[in-house]
Short mmCIF file of C-alpha atoms in Angstrom, two decimals:
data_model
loop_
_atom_site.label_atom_id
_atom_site.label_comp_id
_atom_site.label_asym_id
_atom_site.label_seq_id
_atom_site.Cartn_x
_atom_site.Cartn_y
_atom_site.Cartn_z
CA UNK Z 1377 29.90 38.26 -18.44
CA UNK Z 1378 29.04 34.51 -16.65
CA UNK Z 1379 29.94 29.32 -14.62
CA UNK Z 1380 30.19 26.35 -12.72
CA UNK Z 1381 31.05 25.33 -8.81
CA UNK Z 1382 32.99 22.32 -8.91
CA UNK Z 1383 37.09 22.37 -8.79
CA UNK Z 1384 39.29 22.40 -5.98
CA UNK Z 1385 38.21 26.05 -5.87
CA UNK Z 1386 34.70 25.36 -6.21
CA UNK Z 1387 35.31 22.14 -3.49
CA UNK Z 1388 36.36 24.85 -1.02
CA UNK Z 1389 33.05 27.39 -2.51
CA UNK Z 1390 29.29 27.06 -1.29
CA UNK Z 1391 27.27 27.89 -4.20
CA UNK Z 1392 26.02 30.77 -2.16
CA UNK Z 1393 29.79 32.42 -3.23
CA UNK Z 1394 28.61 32.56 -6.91
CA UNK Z 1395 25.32 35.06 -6.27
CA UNK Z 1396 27.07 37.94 -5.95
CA UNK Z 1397 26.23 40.40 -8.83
CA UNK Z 1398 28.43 40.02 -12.26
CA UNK Z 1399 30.23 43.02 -14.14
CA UNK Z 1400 31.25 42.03 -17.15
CA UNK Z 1401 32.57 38.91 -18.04
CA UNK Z 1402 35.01 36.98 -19.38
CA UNK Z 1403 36.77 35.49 -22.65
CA UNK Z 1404 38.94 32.64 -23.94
CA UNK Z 1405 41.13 29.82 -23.92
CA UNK Z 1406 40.20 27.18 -26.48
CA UNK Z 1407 40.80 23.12 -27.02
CA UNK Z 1408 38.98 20.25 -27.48
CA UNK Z 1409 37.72 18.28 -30.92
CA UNK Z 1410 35.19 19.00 -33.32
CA UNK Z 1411 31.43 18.98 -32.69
CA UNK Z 1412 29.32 17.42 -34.23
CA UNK Z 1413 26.96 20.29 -36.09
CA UNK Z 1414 27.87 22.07 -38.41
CA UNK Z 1415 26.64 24.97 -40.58
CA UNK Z 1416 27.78 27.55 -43.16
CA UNK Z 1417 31.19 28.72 -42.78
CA UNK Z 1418 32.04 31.55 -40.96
CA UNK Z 1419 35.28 33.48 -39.57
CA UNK Z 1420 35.01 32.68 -35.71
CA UNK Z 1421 37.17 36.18 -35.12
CA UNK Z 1422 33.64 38.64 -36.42
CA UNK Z 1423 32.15 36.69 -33.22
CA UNK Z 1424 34.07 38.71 -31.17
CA UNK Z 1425 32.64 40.38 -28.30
CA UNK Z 1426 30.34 40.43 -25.23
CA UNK Z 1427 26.48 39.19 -26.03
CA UNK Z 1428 24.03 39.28 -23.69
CA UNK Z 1429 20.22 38.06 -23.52
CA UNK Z 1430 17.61 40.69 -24.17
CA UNK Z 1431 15.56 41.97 -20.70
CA UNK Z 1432 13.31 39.60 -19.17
CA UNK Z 1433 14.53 36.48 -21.23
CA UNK Z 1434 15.21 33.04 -19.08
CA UNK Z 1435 17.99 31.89 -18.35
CA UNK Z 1436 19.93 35.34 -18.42
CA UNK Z 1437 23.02 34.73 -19.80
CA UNK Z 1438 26.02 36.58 -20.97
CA UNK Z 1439 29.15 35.72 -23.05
CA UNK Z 1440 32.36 36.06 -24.10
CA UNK Z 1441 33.99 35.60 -27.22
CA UNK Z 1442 37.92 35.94 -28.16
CA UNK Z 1443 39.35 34.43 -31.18
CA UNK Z 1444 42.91 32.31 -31.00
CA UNK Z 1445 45.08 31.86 -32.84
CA UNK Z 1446 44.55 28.48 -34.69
CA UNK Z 1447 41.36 30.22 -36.21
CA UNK Z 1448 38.95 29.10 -33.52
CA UNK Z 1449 37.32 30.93 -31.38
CA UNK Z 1450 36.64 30.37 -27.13
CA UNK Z 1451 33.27 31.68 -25.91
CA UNK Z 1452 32.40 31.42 -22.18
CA UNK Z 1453 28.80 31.61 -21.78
CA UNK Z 1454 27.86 32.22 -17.72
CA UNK Z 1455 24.39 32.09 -16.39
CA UNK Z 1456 23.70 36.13 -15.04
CA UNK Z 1457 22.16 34.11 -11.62
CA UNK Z 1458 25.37 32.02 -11.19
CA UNK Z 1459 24.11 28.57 -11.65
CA UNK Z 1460 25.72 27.71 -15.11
CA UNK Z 1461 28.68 27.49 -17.31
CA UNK Z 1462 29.57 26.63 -20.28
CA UNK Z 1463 32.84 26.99 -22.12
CA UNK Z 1464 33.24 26.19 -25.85
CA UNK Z 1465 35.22 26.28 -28.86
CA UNK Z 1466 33.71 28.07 -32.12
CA UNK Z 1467 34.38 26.86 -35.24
CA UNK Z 1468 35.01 28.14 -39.10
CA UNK Z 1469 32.13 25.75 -40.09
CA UNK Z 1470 29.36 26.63 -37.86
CA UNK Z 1471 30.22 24.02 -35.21
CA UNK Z 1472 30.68 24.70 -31.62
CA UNK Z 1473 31.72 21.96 -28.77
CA UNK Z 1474 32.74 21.92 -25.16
CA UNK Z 1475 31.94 21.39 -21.64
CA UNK Z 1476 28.49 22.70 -19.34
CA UNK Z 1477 29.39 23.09 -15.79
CA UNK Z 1478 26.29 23.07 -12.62
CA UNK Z 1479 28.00 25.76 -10.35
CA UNK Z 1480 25.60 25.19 -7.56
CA UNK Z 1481 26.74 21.44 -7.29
CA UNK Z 1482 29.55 20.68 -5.42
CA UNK Z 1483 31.94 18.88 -7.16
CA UNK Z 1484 29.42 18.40 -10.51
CA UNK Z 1485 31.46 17.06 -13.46
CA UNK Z 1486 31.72 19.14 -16.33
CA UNK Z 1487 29.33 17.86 -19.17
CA UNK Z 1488 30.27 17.63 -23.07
CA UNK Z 1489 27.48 19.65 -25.26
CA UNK Z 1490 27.47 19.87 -28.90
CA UNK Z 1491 25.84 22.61 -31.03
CA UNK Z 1492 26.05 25.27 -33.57
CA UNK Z 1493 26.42 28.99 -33.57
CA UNK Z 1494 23.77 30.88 -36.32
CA UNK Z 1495 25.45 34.52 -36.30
CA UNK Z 1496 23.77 37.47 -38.00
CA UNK Z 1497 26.64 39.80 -37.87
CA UNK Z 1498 24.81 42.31 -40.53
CA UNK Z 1499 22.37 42.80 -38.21
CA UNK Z 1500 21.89 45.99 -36.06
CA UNK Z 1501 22.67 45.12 -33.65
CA UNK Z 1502 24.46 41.93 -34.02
CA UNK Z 1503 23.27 38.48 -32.75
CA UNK Z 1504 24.12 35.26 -32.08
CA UNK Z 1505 22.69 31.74 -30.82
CA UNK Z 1506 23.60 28.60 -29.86
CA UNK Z 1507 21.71 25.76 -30.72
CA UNK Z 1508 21.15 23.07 -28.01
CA UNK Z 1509 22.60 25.14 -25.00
CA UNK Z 1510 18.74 26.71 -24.00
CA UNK Z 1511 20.28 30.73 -24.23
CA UNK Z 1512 18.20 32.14 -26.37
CA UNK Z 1513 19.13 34.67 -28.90
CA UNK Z 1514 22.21 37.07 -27.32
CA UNK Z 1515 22.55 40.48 -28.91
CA UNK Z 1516 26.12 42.03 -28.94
CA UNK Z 1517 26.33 44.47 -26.39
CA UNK Z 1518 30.25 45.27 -26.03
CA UNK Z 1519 32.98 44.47 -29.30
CA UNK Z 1520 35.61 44.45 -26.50
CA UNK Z 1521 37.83 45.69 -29.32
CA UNK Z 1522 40.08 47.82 -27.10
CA UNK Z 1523 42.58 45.43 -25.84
CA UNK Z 1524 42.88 45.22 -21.71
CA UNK Z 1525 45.25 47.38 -19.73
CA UNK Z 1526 47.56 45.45 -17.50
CA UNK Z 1527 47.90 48.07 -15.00
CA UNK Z 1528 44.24 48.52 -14.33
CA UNK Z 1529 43.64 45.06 -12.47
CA UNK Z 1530 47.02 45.55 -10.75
CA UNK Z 1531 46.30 46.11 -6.62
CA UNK Z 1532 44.26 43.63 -4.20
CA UNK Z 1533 41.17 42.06 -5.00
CA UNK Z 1534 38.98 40.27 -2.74
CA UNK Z 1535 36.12 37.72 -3.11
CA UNK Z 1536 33.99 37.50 -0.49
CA UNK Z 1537 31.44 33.78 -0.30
CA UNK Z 1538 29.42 31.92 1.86
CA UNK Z 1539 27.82 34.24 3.43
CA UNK Z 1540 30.99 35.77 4.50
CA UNK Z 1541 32.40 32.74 5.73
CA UNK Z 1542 35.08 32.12 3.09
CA UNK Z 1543 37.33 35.24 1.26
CA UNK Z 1544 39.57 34.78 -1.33
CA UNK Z 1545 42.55 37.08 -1.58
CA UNK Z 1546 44.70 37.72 -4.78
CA UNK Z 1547 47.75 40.47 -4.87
CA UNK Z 1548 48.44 41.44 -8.63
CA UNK Z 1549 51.89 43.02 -9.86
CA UNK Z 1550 52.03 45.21 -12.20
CA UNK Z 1551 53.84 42.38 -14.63
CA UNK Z 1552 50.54 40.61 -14.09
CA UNK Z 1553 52.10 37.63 -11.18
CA UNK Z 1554 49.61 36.99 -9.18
CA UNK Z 1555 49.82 35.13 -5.47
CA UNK Z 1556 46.58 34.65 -3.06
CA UNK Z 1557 45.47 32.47 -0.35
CA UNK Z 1558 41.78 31.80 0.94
CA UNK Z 1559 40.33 31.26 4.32
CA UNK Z 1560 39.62 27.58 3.53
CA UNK Z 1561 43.34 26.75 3.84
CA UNK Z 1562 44.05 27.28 -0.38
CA UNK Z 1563 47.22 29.25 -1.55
CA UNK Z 1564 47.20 30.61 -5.33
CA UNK Z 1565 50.52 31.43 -7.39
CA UNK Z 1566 49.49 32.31 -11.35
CA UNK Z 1567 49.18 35.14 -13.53
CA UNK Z 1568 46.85 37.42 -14.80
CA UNK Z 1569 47.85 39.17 -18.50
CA UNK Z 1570 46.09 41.39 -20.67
CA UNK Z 1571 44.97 40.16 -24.01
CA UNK Z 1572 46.56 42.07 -26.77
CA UNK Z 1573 43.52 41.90 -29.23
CA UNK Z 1574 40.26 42.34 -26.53
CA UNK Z 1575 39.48 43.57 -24.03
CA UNK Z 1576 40.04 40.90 -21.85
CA UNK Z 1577 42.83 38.88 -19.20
CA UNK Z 1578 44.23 35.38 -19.79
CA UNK Z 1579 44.47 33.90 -16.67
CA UNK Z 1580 46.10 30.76 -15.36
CA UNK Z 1581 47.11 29.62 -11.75
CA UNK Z 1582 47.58 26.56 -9.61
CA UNK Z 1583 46.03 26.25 -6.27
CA UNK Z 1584 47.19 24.37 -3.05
CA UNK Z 1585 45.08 23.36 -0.44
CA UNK Z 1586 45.26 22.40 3.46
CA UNK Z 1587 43.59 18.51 2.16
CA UNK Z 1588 46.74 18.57 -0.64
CA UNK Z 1589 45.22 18.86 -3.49
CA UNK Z 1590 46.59 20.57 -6.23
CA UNK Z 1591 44.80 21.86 -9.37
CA UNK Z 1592 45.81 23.88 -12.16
CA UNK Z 1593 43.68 26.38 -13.56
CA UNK Z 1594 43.01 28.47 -16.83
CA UNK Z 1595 40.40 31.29 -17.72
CA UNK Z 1596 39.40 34.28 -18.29
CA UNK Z 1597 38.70 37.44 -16.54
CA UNK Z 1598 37.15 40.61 -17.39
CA UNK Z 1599 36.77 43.87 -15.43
CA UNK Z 1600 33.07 45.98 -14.89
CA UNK Z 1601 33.06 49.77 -15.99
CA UNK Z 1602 34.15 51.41 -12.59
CA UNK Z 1603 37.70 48.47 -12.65
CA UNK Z 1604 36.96 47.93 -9.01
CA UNK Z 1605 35.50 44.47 -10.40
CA UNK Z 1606 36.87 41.51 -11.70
CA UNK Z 1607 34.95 38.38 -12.78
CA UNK Z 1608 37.07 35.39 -13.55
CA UNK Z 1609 36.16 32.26 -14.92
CA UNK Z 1610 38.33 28.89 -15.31
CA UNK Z 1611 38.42 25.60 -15.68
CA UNK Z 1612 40.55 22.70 -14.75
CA UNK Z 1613 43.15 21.37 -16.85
CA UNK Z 1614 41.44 19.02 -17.83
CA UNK Z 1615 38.17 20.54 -18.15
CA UNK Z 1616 36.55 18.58 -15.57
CA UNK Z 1617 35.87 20.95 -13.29
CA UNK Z 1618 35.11 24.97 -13.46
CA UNK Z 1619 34.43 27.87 -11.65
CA UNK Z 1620 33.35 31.63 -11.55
CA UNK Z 1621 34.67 34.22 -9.20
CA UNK Z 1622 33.75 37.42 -8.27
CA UNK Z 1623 36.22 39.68 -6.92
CA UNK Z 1624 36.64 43.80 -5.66
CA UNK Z 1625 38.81 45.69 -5.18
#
């Protein structure tokens, strides 16, 4: 579970479109370089999971971690209120680095952070924190350790924003192809696969707009309990800009 506003989706998104209420979010797609922290060495796969701030600690934030497969691992941290992303790559020596995105900006550039992850995974229950990011300690709530089911986000899903002035519309096949359009003039051709090792979606798509701009896009999504919700989170390929969408079904 949790983001940022500005992308060609998030151009086309008030940052009234990111209140609505989150699920259960996300997981991974990796990249950059190293940070500059670093700590003891640990195996960035035990970090797997969804963590989640205890009740009644500010800012409320959830995340998602998956590993990959070069030994890193991606966590997406989003703010529960919608104001904040992050997205950053874990690594075996403590160190974590990536990009902070201000969802309620229009347009706001993501932001390099640098920090380091202090697990105690013999805990019970497990924690982890990230130093320099302002989350707080974030106990492990989920181990997502049964892998997604591609059939359950297959259907129509619909994000409603603005107020109701702007809805986003995806169709997802059963093989996972995904094709949408939005009220603001966008049209959306991707793909939306289960992850084999979490409980989790890889997803990637390129959007078209009415002003003809065109963005690619990569993220994660994750569904709630009840799989009539799906929260997806990207950024853009070039990790400039990010966003976090809620869609039903």
């Amino acid at each position: 579970m949790q983001t940022l506003v500005p992308i060609a989706i998030a151009r086309k998104f008030s940052a009234a479109a990111l209140t609505l209420a989150l699920g259960g979010l996300l997981a991974a797609c990796g990249g950059g370089g190293g940070g500059d922290a670093s700590g003891p060495t640990i195996d960035p796969a035990q970090l797997k999971g969804r963590w989640v701030t205890a009740a009644g600690v500010a800012p409320a934030t959830t995340a998602v971690v998956v590993p990959e497969a070069n030994g890193t691992a991606s966590a997406w941290l989003l703010a529960q209120d919608a104001s904040r992303l992050v997205k950053l790559v874990v690594r075996s020596d403590s160190s974590a680095n990536g990009k902070s995105y201000a969802l309620g900006q229009a347009n706001a550039t993501g932001q390099a952070v640098t920090g380091q992850v202090n697990a105690a995974l013999a805990a019970s229950p497990k924690t982890i924190a990230f130093t320099g990011l302002n989350t707080g300690t974030l106990t492990q709530s989920d181990a997502l350790a049964t892998p997604a089911v591609q059939t359950e986000v297959q259907g129509n899903w619909s994000a409603t924003l603005g107020g109701n002035a702007q809805t986003v519309q995806w169709s997802l096949a059963a093989t996972g192809s995904m094709t949408g359009s939005s009220t603001t003039g966008c049209s959306y051709t991707g793909n939306v696969a289960a992850m084999a090792s979490t409980a989790a979606y890889s997803v990637s798509f390129n959007e078209s707009c009415a002003d003809g701009s065109k963005t690619a896009f990569s993220g994660v999504g994750t569904l709630n309990v009840a799989k009539n919700g799906l929260t997806v989170v990207v950024t853009s390929a070039d990790e400039t800009r990010g966003t976090a969408v809620f869609f039903a079904k």
